[in-house]
Coordinates of C-alpha atoms in Angstrom, one line a residue:
Chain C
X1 CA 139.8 126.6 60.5
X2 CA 142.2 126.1 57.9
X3 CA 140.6 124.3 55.1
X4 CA 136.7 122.8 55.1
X5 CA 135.5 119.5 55.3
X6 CA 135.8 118.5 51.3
X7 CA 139.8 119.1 52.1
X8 CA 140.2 116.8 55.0
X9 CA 142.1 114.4 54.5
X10 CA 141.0 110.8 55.3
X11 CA 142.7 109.2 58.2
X12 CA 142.7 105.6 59.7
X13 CA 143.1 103.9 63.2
X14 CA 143.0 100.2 64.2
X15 CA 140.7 99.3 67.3
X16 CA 141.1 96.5 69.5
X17 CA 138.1 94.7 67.9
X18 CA 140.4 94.7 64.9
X19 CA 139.1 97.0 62.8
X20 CA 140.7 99.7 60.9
X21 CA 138.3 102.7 60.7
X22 CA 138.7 105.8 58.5
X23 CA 137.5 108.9 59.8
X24 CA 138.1 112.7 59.0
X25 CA 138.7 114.9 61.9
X26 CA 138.0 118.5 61.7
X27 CA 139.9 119.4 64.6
X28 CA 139.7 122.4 67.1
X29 CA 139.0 122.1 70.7
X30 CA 138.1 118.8 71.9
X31 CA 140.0 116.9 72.9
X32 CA 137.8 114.3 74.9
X33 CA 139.4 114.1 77.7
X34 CA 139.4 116.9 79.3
X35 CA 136.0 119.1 81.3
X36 CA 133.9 120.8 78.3
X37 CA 136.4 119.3 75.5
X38 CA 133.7 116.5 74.0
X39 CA 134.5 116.7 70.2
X40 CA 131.3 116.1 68.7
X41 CA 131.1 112.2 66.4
X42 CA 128.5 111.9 63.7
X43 CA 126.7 108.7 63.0
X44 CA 126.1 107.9 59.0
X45 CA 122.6 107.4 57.7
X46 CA 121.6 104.0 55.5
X47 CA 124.0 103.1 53.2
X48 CA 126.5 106.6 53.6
X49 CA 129.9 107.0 54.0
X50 CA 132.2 109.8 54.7
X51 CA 131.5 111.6 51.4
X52 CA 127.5 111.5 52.0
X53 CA 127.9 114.9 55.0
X54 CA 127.1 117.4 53.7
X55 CA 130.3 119.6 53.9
X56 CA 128.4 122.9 54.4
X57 CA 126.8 121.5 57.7
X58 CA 130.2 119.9 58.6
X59 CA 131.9 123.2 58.2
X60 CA 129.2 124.8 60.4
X61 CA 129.5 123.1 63.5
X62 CA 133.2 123.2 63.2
X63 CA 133.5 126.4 63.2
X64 CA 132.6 126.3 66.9
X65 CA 133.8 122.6 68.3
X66 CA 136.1 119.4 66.7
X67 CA 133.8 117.3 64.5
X68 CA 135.2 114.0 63.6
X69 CA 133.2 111.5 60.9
X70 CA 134.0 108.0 60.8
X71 CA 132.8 105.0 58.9
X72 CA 131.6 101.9 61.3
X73 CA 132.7 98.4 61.1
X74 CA 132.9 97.3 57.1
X75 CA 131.1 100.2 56.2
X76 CA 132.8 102.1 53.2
X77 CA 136.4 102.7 53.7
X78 CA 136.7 100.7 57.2
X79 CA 137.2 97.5 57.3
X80 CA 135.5 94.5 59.3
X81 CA 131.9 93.8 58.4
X82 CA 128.6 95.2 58.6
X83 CA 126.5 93.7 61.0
X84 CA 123.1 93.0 61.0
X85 CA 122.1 94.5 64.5
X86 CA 121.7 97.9 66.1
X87 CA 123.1 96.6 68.7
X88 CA 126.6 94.8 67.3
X89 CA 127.2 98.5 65.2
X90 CA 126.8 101.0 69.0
X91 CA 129.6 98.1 70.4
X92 CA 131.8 99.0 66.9
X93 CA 131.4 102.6 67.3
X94 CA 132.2 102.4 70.9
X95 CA 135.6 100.5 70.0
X96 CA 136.6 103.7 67.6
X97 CA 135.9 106.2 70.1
X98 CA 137.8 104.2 72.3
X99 CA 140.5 104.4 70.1
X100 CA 140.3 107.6 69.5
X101 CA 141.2 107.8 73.2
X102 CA 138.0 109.9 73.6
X103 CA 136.6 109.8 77.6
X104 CA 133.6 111.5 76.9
X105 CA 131.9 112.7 73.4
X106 CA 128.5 114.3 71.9
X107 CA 127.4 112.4 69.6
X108 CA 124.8 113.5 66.3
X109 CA 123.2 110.3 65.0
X110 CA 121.2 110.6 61.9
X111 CA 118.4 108.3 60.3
X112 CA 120.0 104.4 61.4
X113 CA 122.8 106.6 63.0
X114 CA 120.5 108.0 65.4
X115 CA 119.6 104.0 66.3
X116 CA 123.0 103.8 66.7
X117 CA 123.5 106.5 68.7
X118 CA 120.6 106.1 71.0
X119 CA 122.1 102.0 71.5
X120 CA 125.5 103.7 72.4
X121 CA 124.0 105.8 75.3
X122 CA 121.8 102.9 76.6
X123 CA 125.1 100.5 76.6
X124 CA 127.7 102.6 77.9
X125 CA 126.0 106.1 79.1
X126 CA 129.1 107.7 80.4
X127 CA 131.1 108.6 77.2
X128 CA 127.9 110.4 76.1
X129 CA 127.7 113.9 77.6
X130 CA 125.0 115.0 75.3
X131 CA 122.8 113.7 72.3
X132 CA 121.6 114.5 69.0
X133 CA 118.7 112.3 67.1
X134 CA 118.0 113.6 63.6
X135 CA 115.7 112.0 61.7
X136 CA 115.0 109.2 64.7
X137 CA 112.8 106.9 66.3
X138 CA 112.3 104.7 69.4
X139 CA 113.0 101.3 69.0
X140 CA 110.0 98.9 69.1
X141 CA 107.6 101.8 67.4
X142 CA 104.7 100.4 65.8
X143 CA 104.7 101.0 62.0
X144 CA 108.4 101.0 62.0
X145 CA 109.0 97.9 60.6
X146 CA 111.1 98.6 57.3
X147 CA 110.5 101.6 55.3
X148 CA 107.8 102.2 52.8
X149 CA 108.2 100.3 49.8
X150 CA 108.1 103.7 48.1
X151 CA 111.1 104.9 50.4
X152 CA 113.4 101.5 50.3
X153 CA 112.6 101.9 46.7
X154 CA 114.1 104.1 45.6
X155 CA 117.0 104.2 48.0
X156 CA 117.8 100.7 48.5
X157 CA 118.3 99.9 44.8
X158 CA 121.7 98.2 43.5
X159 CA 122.4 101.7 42.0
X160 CA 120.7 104.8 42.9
X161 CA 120.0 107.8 41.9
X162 CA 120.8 111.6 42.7
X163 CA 116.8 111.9 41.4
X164 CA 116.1 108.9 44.2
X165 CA 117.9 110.3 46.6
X166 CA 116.3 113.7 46.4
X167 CA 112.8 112.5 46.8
X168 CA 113.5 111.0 50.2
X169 CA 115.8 113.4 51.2
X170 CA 114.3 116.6 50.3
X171 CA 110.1 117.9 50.5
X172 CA 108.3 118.2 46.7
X173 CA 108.8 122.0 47.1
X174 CA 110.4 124.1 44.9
X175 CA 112.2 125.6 47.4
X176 CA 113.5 122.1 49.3
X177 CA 114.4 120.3 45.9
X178 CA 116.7 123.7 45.1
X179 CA 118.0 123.1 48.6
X180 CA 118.7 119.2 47.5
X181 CA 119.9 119.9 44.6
X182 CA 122.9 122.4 45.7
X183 CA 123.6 119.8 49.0
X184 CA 124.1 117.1 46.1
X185 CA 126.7 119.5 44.2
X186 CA 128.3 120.1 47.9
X187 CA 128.8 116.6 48.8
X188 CA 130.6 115.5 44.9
X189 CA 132.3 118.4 44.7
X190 CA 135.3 116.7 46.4
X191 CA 136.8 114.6 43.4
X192 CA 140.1 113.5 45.2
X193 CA 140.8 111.5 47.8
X194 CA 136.9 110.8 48.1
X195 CA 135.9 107.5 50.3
X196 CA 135.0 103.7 49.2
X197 CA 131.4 103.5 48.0
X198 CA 129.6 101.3 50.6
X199 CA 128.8 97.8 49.3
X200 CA 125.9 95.7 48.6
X201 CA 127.1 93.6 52.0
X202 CA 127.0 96.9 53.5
X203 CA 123.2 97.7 52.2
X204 CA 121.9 94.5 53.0
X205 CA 123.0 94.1 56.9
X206 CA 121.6 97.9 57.7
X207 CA 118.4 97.1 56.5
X208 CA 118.4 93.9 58.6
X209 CA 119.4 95.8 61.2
X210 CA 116.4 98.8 60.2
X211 CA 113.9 95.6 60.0
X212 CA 114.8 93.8 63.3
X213 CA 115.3 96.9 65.3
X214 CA 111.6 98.0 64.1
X215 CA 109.8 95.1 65.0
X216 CA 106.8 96.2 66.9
X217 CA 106.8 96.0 70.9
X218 CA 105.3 98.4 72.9
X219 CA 107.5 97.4 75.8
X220 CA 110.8 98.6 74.5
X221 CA 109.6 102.0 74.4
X222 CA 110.2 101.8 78.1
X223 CA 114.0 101.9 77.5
X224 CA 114.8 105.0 76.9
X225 CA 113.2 106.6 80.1
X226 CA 116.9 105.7 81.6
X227 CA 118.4 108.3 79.4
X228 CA 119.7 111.0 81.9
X229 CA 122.2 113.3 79.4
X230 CA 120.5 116.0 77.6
X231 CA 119.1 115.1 74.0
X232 CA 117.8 117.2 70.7
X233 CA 115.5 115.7 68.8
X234 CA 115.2 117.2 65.5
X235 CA 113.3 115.9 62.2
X236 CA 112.0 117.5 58.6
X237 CA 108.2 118.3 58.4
X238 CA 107.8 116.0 55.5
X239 CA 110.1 113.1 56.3
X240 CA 108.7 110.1 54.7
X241 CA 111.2 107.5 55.5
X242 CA 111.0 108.3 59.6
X243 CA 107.5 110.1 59.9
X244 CA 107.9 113.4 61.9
X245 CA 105.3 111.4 64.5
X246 CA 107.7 109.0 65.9
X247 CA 109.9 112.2 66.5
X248 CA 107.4 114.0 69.1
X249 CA 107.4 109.9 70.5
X250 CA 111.0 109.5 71.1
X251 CA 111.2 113.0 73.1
X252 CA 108.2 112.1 75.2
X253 CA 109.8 109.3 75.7
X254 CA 113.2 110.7 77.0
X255 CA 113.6 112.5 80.2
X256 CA 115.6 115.5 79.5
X257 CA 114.7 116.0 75.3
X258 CA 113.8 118.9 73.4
X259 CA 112.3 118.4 70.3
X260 CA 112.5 121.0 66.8
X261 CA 110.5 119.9 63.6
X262 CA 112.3 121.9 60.5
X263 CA 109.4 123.7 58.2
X264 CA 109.4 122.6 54.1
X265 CA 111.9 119.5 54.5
X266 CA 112.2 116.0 54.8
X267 CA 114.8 113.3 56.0
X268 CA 117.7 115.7 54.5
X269 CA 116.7 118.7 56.9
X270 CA 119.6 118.6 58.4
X271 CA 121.3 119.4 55.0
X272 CA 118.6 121.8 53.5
X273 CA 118.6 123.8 57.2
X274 CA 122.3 123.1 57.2
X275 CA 122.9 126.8 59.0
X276 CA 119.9 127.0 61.2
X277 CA 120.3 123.2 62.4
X278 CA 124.2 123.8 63.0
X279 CA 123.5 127.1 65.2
X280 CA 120.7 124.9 67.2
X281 CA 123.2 122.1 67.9
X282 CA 125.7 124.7 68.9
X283 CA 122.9 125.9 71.0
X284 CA 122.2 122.6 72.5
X285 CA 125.8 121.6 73.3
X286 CA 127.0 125.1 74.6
X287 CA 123.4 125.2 77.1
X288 CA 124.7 125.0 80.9
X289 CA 120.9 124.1 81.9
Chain N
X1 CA 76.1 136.5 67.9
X2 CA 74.0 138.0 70.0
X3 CA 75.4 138.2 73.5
X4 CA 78.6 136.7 74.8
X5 CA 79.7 134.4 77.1
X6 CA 79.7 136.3 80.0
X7 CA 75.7 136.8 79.5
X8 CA 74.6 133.3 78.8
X9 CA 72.2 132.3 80.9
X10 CA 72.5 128.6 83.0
X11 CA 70.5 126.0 81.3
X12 CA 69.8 122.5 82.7
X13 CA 69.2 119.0 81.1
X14 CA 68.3 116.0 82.8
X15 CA 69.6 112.8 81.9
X16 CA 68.9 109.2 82.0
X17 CA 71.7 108.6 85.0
X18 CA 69.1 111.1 86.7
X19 CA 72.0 114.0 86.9
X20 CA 70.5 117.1 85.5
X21 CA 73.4 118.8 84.0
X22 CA 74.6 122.6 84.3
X23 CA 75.4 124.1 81.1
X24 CA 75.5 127.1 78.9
X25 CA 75.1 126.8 74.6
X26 CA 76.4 129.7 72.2
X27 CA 74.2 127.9 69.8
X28 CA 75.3 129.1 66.1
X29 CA 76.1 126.4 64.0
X30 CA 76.2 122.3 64.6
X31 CA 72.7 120.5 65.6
X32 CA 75.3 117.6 66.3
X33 CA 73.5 115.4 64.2
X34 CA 73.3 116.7 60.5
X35 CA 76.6 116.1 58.4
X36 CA 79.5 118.5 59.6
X37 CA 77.1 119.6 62.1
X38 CA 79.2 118.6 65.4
X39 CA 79.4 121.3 68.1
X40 CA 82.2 121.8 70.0
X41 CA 81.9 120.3 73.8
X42 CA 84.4 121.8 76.4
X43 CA 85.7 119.7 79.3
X44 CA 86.7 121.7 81.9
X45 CA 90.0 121.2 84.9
X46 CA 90.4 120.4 87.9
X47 CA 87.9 121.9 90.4
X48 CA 86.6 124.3 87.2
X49 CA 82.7 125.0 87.0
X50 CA 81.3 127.2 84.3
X51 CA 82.4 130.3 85.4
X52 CA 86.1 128.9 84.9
X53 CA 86.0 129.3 81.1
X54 CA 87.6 132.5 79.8
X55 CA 85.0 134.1 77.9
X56 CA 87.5 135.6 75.6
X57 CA 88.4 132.0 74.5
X58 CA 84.7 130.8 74.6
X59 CA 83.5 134.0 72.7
X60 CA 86.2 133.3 70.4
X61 CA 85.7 129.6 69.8
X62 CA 81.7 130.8 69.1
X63 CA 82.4 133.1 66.3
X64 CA 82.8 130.1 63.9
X65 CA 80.7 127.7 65.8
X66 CA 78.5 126.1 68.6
X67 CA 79.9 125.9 71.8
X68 CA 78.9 123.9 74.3
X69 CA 80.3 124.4 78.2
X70 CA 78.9 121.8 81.3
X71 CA 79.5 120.8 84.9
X72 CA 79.9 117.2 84.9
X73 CA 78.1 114.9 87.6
X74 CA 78.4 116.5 90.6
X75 CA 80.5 119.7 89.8
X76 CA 79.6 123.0 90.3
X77 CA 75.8 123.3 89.8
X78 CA 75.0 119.8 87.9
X79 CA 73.5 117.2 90.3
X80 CA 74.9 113.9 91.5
X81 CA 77.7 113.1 93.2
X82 CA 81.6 113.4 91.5
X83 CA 83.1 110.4 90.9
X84 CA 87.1 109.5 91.5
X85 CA 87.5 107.4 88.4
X86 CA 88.5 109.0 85.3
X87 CA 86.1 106.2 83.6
X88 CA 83.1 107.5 85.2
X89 CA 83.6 111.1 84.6
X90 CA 83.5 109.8 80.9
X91 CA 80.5 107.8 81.3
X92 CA 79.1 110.8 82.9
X93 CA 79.8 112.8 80.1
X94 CA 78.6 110.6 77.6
X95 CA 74.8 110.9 79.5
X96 CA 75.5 114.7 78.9
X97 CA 76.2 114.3 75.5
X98 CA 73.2 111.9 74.5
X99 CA 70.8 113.9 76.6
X100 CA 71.6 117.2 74.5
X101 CA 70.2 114.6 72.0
X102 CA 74.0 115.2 69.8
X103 CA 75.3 112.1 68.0
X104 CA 78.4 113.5 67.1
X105 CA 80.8 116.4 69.2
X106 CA 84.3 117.9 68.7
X107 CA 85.6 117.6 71.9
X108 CA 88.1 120.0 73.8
X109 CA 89.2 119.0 77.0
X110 CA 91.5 120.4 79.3
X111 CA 93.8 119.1 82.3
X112 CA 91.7 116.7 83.7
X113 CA 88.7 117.7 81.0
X114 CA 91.6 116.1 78.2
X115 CA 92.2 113.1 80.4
X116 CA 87.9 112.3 80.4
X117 CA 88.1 113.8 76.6
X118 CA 90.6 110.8 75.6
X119 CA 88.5 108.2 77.6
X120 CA 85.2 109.3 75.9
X121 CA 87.2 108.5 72.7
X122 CA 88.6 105.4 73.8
X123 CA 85.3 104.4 75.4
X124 CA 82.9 105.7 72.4
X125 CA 84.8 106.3 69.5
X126 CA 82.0 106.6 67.2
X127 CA 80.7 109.6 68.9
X128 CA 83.8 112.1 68.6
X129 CA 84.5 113.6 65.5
X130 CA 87.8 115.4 66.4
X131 CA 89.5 115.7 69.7
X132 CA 91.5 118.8 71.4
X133 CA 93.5 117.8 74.0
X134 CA 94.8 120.9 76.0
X135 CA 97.3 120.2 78.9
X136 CA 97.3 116.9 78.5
X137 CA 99.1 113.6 79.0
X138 CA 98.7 109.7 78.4
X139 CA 97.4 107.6 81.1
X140 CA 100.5 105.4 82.6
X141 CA 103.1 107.6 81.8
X142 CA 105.9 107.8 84.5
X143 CA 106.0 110.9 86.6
X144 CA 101.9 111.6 86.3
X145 CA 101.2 110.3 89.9
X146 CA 99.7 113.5 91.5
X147 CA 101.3 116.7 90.5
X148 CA 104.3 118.4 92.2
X149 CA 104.1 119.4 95.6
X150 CA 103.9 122.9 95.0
X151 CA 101.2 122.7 92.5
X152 CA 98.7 120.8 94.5
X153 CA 100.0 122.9 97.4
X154 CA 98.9 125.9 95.5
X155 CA 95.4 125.2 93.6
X156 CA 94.3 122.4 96.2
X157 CA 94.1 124.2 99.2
X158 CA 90.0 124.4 100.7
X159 CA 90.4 128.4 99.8
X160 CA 92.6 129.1 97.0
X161 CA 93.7 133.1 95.6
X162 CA 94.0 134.7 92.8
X163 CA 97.8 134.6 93.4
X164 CA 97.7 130.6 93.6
X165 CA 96.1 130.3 90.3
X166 CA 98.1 132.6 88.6
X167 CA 101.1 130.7 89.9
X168 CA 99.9 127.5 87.9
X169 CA 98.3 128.8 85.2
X170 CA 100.7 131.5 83.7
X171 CA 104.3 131.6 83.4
X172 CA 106.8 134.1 85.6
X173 CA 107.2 137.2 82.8
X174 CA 105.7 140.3 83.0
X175 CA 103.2 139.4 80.0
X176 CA 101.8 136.2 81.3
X177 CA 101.1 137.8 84.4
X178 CA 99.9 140.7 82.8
X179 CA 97.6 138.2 80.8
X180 CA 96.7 136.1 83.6
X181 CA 95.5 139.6 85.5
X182 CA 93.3 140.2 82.2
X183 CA 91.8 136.6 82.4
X184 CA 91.0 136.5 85.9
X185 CA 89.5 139.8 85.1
X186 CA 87.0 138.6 82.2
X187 CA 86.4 135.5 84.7
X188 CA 84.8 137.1 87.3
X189 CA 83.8 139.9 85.2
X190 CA 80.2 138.3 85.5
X191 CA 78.3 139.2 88.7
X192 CA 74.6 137.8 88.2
X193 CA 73.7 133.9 87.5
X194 CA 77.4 133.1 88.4
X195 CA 77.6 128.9 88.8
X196 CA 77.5 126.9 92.0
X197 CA 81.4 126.8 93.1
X198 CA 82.5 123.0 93.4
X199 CA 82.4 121.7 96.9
X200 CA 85.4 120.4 98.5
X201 CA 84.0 116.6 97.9
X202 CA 84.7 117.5 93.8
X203 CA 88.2 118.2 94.9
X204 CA 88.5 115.2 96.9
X205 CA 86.9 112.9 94.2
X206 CA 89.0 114.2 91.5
X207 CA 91.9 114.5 92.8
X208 CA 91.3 110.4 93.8
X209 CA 90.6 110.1 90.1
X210 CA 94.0 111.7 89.2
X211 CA 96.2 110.4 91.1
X212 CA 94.7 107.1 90.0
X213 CA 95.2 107.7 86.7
X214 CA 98.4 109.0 87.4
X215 CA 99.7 105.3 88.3
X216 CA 102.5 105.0 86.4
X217 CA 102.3 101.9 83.9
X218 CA 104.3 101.6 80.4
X219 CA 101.5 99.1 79.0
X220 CA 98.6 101.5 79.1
X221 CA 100.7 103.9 77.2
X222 CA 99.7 101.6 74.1
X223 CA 95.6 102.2 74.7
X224 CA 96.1 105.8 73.1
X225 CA 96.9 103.5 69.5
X226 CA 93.8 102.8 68.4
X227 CA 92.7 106.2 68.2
X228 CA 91.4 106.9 64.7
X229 CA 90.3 110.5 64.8
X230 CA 92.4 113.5 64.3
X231 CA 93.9 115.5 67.2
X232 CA 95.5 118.4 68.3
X233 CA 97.4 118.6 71.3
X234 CA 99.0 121.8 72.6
X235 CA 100.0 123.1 75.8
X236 CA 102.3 126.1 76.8
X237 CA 105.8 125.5 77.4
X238 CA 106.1 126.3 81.1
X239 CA 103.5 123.9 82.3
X240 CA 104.2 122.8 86.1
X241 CA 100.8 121.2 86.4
X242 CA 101.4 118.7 83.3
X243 CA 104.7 118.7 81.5
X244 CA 105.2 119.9 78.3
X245 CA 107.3 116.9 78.1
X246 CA 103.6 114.8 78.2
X247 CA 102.2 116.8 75.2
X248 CA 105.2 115.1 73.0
X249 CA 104.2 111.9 74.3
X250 CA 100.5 111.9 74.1
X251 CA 101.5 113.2 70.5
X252 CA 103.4 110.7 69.6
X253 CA 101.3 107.8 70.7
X254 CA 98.5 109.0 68.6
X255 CA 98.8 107.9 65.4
X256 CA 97.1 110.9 63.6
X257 CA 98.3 114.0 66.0
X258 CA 99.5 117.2 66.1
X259 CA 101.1 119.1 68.3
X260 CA 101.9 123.1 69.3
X261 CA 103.2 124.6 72.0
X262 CA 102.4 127.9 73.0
X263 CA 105.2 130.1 74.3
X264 CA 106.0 131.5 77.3
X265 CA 102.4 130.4 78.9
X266 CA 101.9 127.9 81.7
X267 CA 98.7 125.5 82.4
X268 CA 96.0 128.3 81.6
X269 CA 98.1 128.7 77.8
X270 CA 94.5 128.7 75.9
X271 CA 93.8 131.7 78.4
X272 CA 96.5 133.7 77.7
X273 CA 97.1 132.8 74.2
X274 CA 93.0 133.0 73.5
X275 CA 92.7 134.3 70.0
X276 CA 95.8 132.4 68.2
X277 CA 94.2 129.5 70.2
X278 CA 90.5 129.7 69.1
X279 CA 92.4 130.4 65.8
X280 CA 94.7 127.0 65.7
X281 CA 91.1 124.7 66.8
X282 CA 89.5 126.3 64.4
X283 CA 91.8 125.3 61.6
X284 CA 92.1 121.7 62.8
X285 CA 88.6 121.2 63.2
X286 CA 87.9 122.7 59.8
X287 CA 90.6 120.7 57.8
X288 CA 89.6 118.4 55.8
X289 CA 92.5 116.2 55.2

């Protein structure tokens, strides 16, 4: 790989919904089209952009496959707007991997990502060859309606904080706050070319879209026993934004899941286990079973 | 303690349903009426009398406290007549429960002992203090009618082997064989006072009652919600008899659950894996958060 994620340069394409999307492509093999060439797209969490990866868990899985980030419809340096639904944000991801001419992807959804990413394989299941959920849930959960006020609190503020943002992100520990506090130095280390911050528009509609998607009904747990791809489930210990509970749910829930709760962490795991979590995704992508 | 499972003698208790119960008590610790004084009450699977139990797992449950094994109505050498509803078996169990004059347990069930566990909790909350749920899954979850083909085929023949059960109950290695040989060896390791074996009208009747159970329906999946007790639910990773899958499910529709999975160990998991098993109860029912 010739330079790491905090180098790439931020690219744009126009979709036929209109919108122009930037994303940063990592390159490598996958191309999409081809047997076993499904470059892997990642889904943002609440209120994130391009800059908000982590480029040390970035450079780990592309190191093995093509990883390409992109910012969805009005989100950060795209542009369009942010809808309010689950729903209206899988059809605008859909329309960029279309126009990234990509046939079939894996896709790594993370926090509202993974809702996103779960809506994408229930609406169009064949450009999904396999799935990742980090910090997820099943839509129609009970208790998922809305975060705790402690969580939205501090995260879904006008301006936040790196302090804020390390106490949802990262467990109390010594050990997890260290591991927070070098993923924050990661992600701002990039100081040229870095993305649009999302906007208060932007804010807003997600947590709509977080609100509607978790009002309680039992039923809709039901949807996901169509889900016939392969899928990791994967969650912190501590998480207290999506409780680690609702992660044992959605893999019950799915046919063909597997299911790996990281020790010490919370909804950041994937950043604080950046290495371990990387070689597990590898693990998942690259299993023939 | 003075003597160990294998030398307990048979005791009997007759209740107001007129069955006069089969049973064996460790004693030790837990009157099941004094504060923190709940013994621990084993519900045992399919076509299982009191012989069934591995006394390495009962002996080491009974280092730390009292240990209760029974044959429910009509099993093995209680009285009565076995019913095909897994309703009744709890009803049943509940006559057990008041007749040993306890007004609060710890239960442990396993296979169809965690499926009559849940419905004592569902059915008489006030009586369960915390609930193990071993090999378990929800009631009404797809995929539960029955169990595969080759499972019933094996351990629900009139005469079933040695070979059968170790087929179900322990996984394909080396070791799990090698512990399933050891079990099997503690198990019939007793030769005097041995328990009535269950008739082929047990098998009949609770087969009925699984496969009844087993009907699949989304909506029941909700009854496991209003569970308010802790529980730990764990199962080895190479179940055939009851998914692993389940144990993520059951999991995650209780709202205050935990969850392990043993490794490389099939249905008999708390067999095999006897001493970091009594180990793992033993911490859960101890915690006091």
């Amino acid at each position: 790989m010739a330079e790491g994620y905090s180098e790439l340069a931020n690219e744009r394409i126009s979709a036929v919904n209109g919108v122009d999307y930037a994303y940063r492509d990592t390159g490598g093999t996958g191309d999409g089209q081809s047997e076993g060439g499904a470059p892997l797209i990642l889904l943002q969490h609440f209120r994130g952009n391009l800059d908000n990866w982590d480029p040390a868990l970035i450079d780990a899985l592309a190191s093995t496959r093509r990883v390409v980030t992109f910012d969805n419809a009005g989100v950060g340096g795209s542009t369009g707007t942010t809808p309010d639904t689950i729903e209206q944000m899988a059809r605008d991801a859909i329309a960029f991997i279309a126009a990234m001419q990509f046939s079939q992807v894996d896709l790594l959804g993370f926090s509202i990502g993974s809702f996103v990413a779960q809506q994408i394989a229930l609406t169009r299941p064949a450009i999904v060859r396999r799935l990742v959920l980090a910090s997820s849930a099943p839509q129609g959960a009970a208790g998922m309606h809305g975060w705790a006020p402690e969580v939205i609190g501090a995260i879904g503020t006008p301006h936040t904080s790196p302090e804020a943002y390390l106490g949802v992100f990262f467990a109390g520990s010594a050990a997890s706050r260290q591991a927070g506090t070098e993923a924050l130095r990661r992600t701002y280390a990039r100081t040229e070319d870095r993305d649009t911050a999302t906007s208060w528009a932007t804010r807003e509609a997600q947590y709509d879209a977080v609100c509607t998607w978790g009002i309680p009904d039992h039923a809709l747990l039901q949807r996901l026993s169509c889900l016939q791809m392969p899928v990791f489930v994967a969650n912190g210990d501590s998480d207290p934004m999506i409780l680690p509970h609702y992660s044992y749910l959605l893999a019950g829930l799915i046919p063909y899941a597997r299911v790996k709760m990281y020790p010490d962490a919370a909804h950041g795991f994937l950043f604080q286990h950046h290495a371990e979590f990387a070689a597990d995704v590898e693990a998942f992508l690259a299993d023939a079973s």
